[in-house]
C-alpha positions as CSV (number, residue, x, y, z in Angstrom):
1,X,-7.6,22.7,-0.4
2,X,-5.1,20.9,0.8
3,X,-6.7,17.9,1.8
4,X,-8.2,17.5,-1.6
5,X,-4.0,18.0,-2.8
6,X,-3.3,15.0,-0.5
7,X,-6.3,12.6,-1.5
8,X,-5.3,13.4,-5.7
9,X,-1.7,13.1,-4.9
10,X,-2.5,9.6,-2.7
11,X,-4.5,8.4,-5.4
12,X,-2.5,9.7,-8.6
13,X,1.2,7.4,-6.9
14,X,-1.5,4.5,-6.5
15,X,-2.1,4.8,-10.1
16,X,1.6,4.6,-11.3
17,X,2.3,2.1,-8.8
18,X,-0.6,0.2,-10.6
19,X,0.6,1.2,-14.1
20,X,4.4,-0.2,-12.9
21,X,3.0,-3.4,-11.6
22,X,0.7,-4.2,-15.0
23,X,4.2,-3.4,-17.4
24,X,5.8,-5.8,-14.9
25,X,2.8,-8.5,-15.7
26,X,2.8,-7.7,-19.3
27,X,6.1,-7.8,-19.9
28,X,6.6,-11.4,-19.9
29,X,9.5,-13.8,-18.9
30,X,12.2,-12.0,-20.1
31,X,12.9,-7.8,-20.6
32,X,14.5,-6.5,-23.6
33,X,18.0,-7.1,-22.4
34,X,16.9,-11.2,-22.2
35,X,17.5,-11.1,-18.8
36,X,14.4,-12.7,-16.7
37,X,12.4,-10.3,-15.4
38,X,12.5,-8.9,-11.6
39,X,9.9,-8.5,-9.1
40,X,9.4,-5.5,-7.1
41,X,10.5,-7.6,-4.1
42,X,13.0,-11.1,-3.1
43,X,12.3,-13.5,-1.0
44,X,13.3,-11.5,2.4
45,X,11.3,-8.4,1.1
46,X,8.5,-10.2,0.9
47,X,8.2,-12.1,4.5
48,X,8.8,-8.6,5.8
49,X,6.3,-6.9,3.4
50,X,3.4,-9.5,4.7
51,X,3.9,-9.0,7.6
52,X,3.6,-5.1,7.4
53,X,0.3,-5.7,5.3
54,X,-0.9,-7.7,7.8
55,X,-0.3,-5.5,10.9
56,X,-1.6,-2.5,9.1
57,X,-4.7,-4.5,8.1
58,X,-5.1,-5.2,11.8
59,X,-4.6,-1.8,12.6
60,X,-6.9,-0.9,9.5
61,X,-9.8,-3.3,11.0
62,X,-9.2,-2.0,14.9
63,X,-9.6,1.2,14.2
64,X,-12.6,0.9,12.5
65,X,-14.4,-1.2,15.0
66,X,-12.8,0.8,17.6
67,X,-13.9,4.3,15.6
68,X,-10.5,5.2,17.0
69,X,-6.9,5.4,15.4
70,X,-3.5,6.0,16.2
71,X,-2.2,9.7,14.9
72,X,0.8,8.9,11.8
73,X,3.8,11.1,12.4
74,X,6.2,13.1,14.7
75,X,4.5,15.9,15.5
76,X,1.5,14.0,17.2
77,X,3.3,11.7,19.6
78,X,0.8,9.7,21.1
79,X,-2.4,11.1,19.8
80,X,-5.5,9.3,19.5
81,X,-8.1,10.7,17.2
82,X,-11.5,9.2,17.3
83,X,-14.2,9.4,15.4
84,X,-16.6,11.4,17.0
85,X,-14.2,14.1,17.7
86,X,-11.8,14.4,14.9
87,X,-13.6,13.1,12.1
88,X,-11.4,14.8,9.4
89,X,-7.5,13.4,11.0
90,X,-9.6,10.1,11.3
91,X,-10.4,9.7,7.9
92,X,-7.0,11.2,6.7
93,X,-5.0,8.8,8.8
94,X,-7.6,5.4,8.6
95,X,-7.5,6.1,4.6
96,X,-3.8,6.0,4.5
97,X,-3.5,2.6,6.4
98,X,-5.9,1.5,3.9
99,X,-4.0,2.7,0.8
100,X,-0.7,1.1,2.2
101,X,-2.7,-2.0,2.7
102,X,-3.6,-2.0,-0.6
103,X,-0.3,-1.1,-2.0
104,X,1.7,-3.8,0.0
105,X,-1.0,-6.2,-0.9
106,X,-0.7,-5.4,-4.6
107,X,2.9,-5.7,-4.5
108,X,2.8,-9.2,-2.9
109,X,0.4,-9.9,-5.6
110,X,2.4,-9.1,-8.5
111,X,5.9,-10.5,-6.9
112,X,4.1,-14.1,-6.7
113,X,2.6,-13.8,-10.1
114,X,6.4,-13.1,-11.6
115,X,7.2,-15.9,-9.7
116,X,4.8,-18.4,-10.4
117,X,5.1,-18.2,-14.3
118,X,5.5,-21.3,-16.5
């Protein structure tokens, strides 16, 4: 039970990230106060942002080739679940390098889009 709490609550703060970056693309050049609108992330943000995506992709890509992955957190310092053995902490822990790919990624997305309007 509460696995299948962590996978709705991962996916439901995905969906209002998604929701926050389409009000951000729909709202146009300028909010309601006329001031121009802001992007979830400057300039500095964003180098360090990609770079994050990019590791965790890398991570993301290893551990699937590897079918091994790094344990996420304090209270498993230095454990290394694989697949054959631990398939649930696996999946738990390759699915949430994923989702932060995708959420960086979409945040880098929407940034350059605010940025690159005419």
């Amino acid at each position: 039970m509460l696995t299948l709490a962590y996978y709705a609550l991962m996916l439901l703060v995905g969906y209002f990230f998604y929701r926050y970056g389409q009000k951000l693309l729909h709202q146009g050049r300028r909010d309601d106060n006329d001031e121009l609108t802001k992007p979830p992330v400057g300039p500095i943000s964003f180098l360090f942002v990609a770079g994050l995506a990019c590791y965790l992709l890398f991570e993301a890509l290893r551990a699937i080739v590897l079918q091994q992955i790094p344990c996420i957190g304090k209270g498993c310092k230095g454990q290394l679940y694989t697949l054959a053995e631990h398939s649930g902490p696996y999946w738990a822990n390759l699915f949430f390098v994923v989702w932060m790919v995708l959420a960086l990624g979409y945040t880098m997305y929407v940034t350059v889009r605010i940025w690159t309007r005419d």
